[in-house]
Tab-separated table of C-alpha atoms in Angstrom:
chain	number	residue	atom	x	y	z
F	1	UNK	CA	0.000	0.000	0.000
F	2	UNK	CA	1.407	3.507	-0.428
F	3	UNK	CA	-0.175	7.076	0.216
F	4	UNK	CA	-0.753	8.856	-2.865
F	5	UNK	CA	-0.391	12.630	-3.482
F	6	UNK	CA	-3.679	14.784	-3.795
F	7	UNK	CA	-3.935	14.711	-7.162
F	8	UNK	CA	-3.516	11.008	-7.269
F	9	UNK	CA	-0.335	11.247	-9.817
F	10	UNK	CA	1.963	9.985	-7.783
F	11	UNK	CA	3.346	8.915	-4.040
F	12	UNK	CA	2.856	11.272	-1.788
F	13	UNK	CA	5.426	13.542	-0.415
F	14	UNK	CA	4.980	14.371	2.754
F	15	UNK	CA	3.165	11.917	5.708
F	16	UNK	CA	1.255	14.971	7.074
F	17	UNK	CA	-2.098	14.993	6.235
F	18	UNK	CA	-4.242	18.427	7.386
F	19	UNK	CA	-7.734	17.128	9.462
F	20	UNK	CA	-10.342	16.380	6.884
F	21	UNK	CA	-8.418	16.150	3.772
F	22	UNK	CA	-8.356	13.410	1.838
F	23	UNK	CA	-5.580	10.476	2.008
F	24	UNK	CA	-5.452	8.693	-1.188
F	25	UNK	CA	-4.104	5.267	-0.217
F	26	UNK	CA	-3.448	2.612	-3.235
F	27	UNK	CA	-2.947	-0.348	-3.018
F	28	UNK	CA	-1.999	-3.544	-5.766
F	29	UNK	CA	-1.346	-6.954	-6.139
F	30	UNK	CA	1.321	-8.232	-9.339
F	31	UNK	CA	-1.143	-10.365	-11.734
F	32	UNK	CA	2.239	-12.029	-12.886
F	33	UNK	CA	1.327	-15.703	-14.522
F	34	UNK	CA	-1.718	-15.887	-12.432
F	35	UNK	CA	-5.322	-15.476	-14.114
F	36	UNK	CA	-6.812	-11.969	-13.828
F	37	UNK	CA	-7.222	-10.875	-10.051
F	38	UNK	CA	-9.433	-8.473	-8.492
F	39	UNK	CA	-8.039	-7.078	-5.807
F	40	UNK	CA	-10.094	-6.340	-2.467
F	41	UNK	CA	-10.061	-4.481	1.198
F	42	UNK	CA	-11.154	-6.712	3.679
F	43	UNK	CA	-10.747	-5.231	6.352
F	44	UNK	CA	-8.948	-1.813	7.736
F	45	UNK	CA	-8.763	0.036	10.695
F	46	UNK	CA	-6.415	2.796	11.764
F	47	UNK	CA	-3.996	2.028	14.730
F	48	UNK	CA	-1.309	4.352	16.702
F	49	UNK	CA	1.084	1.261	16.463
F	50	UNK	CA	3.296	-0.217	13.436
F	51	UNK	CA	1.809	-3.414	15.170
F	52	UNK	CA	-1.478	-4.859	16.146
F	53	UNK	CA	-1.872	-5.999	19.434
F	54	UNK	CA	-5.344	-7.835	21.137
F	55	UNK	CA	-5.534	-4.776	23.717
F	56	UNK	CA	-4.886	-1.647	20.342
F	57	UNK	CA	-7.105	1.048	20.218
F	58	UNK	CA	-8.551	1.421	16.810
F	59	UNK	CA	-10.435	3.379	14.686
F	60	UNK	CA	-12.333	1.028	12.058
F	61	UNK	CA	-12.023	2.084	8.455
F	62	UNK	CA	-13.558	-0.822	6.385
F	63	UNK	CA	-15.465	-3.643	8.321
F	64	UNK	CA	-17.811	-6.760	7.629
F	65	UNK	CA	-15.423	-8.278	4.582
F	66	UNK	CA	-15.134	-5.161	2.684
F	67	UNK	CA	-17.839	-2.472	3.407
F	68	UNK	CA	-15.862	1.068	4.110
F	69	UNK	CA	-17.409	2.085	7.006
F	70	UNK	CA	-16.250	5.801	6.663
F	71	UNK	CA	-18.202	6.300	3.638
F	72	UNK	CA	-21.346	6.339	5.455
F	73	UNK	CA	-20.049	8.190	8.697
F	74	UNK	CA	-17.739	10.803	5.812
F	75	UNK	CA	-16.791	11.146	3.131
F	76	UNK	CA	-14.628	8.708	2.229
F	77	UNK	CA	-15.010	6.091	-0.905
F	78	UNK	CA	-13.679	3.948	-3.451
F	79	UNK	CA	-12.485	5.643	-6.493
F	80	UNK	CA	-13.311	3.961	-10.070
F	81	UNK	CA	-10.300	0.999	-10.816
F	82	UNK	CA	-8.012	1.472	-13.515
F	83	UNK	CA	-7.283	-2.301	-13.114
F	84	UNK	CA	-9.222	-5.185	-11.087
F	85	UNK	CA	-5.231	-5.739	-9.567
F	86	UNK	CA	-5.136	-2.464	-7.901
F	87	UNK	CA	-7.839	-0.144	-5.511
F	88	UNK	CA	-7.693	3.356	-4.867
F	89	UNK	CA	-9.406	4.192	-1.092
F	90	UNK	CA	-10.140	8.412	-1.094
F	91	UNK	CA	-9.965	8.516	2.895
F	92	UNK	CA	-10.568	11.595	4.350
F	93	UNK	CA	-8.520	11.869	7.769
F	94	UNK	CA	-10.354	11.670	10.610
F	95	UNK	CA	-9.610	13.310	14.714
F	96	UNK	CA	-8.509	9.181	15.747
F	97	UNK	CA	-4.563	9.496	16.998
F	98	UNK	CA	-4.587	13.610	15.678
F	99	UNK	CA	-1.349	14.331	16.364
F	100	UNK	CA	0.342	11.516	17.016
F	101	UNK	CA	1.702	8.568	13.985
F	102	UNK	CA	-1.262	6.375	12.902
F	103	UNK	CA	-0.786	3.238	10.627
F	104	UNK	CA	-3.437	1.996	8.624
F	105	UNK	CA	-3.750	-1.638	9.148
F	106	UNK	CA	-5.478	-3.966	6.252
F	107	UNK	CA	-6.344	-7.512	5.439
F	108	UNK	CA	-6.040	-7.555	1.794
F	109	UNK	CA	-7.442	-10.044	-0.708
F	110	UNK	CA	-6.974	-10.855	-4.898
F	111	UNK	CA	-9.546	-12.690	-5.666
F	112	UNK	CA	-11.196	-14.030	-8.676
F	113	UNK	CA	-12.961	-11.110	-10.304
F	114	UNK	CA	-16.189	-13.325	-11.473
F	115	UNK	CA	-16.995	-14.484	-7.893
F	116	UNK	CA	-18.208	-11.187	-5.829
F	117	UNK	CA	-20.578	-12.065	-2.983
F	118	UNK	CA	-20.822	-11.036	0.789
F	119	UNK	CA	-17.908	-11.998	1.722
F	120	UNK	CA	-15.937	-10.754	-1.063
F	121	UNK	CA	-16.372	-7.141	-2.016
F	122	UNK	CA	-15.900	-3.762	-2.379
F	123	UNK	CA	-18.822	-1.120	-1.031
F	124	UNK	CA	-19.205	2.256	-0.024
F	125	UNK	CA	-22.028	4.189	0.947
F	126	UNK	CA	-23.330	6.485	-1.752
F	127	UNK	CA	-25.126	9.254	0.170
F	128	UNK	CA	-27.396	10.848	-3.081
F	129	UNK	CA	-28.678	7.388	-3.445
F	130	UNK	CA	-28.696	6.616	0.401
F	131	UNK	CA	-27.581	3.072	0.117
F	132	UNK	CA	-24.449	0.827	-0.475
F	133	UNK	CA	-22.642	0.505	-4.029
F	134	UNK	CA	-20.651	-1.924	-4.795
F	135	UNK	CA	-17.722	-0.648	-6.494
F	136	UNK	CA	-17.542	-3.066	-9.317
F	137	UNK	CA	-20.354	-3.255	-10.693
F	138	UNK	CA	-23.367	-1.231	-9.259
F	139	UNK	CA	-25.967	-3.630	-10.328
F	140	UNK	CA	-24.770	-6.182	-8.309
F	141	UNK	CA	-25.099	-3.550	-4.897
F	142	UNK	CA	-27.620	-5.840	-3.409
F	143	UNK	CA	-24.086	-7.804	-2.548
F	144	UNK	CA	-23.707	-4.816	-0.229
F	145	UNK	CA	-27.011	-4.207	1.663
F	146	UNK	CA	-25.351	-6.231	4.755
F	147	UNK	CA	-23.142	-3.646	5.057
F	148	UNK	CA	-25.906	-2.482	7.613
F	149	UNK	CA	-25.998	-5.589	9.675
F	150	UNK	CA	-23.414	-8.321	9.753
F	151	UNK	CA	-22.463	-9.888	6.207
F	152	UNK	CA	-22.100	-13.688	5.537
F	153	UNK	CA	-18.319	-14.566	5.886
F	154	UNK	CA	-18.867	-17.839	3.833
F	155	UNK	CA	-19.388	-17.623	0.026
F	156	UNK	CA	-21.767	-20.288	-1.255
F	157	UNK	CA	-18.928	-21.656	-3.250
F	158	UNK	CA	-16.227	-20.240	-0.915
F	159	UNK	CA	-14.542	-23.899	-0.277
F	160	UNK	CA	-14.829	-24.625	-4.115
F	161	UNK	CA	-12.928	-21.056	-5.043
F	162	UNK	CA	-10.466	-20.798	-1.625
F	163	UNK	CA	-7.261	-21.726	-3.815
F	164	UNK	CA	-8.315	-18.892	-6.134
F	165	UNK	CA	-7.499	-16.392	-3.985
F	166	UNK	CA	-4.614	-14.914	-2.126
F	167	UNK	CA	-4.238	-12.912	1.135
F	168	UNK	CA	-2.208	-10.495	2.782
F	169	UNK	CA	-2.262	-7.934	5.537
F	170	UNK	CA	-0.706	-4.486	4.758
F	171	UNK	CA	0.472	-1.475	7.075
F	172	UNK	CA	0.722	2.064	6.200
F	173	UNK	CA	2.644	4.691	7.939
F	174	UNK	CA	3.663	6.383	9.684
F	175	UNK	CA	0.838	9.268	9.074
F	176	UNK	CA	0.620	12.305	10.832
F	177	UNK	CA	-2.749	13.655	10.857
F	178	UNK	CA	-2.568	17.459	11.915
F	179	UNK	CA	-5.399	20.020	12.907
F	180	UNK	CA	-4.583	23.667	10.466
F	181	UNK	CA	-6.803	25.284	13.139
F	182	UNK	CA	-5.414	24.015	16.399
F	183	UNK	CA	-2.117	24.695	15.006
F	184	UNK	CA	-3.358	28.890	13.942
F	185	UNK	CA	-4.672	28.800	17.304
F	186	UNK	CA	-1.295	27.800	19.229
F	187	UNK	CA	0.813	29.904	16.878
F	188	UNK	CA	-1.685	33.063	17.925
F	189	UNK	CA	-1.349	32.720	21.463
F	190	UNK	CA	1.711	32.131	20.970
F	191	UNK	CA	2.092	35.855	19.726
F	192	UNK	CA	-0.221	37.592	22.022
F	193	UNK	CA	1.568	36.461	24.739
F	194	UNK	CA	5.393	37.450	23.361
F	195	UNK	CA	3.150	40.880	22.672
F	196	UNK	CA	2.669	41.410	26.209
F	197	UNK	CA	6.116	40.994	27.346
């Protein structure tokens, strides 16, 4: 995985990232020999350790095998693929671990790309439409309406399709997520009180 600059042209320069701006993070798997692979977010959550631990805190980021739980709570998404091997998450920062490093912590998955289901997926909460998309292929979204309850882990044919798939948890950071205002604030106080001396 590796944080992408604004405009999404390139890695990113810098690991600060001003509150509520967006974080492109992109992420891909090498198709090599291997038939075409689709690759997905399982699961991601945001961590102030480079290592998860049973007693972390955490702020979760996507949940329930793929549904990005910040879309619906912000305004974070998926953006459109430019291949099934790579994803593009647009997350805007958020006030978990402001301040301090944060790593983003995710279970990835390539996956056959004819075999989307519950458990496999990529969905985000469309706001206009007021429901879950799956990214895709929108006319398959029905895949996504667990997103609001707790999806099926098992695929109907998971067994059958297991070996078609490969997995592999990802960290990114450190990030430094920093408030503009808190940081005007300090700096004026800062002045007002070397004025009165």
């Amino acid at each position: 995985m590796l944080l992408l600059n604004e405009r999404i042209t390139a890695v990113a320069e810098t690991n600060v990232i001003p509150l509520g701006s967006f974080m492109p993070i992109w992420a891909t798997v090498a198709q090599e020999s291997h038939q075409p692979l689709l690759l997905l977010m399982e699961e991601c959550v945001a961590a102030t350790t480079p290592e998860l631990q049973a007693n972390s805190n955490v702020y979760p980021i996507i949940t329930n095998k793929g549904c990005l739980l910040d879309s619906e709570n912000g305004n974070s998404r998926f953006l459109q693929r430019y291949h099934s091997s790579a994803i593009t998450l647009y997350l805007q920062s958020f006030k978990f671990g402001l301040g301090e490093e944060v790593y983003i912590h995710c279970k990835l998955l390539a996956w056959d790309p004819e075999v989307l289901s519950e458990s496999k997926k990529a969905c985000h909460y469309v706001k206009e439409n007021e429901r879950w998309e799956l990214l895709d292929d929108p006319m398959q979204s029905s895949i996504c309406d667990c997103c609001s309850r707790t999806c099926n882990t098992r695929s109907k044919r998971g067994d059958e399709w297991e070996s078609n798939g490969f997995r592999h948890t990802s960290v990114l950071g450190p990030l430094i997520i920093m408030d503009p205002l808190q940081q005007n604030t300090h700096n004026a106080s800062d002045v007002s009180i070397a004025d009165q001396d």
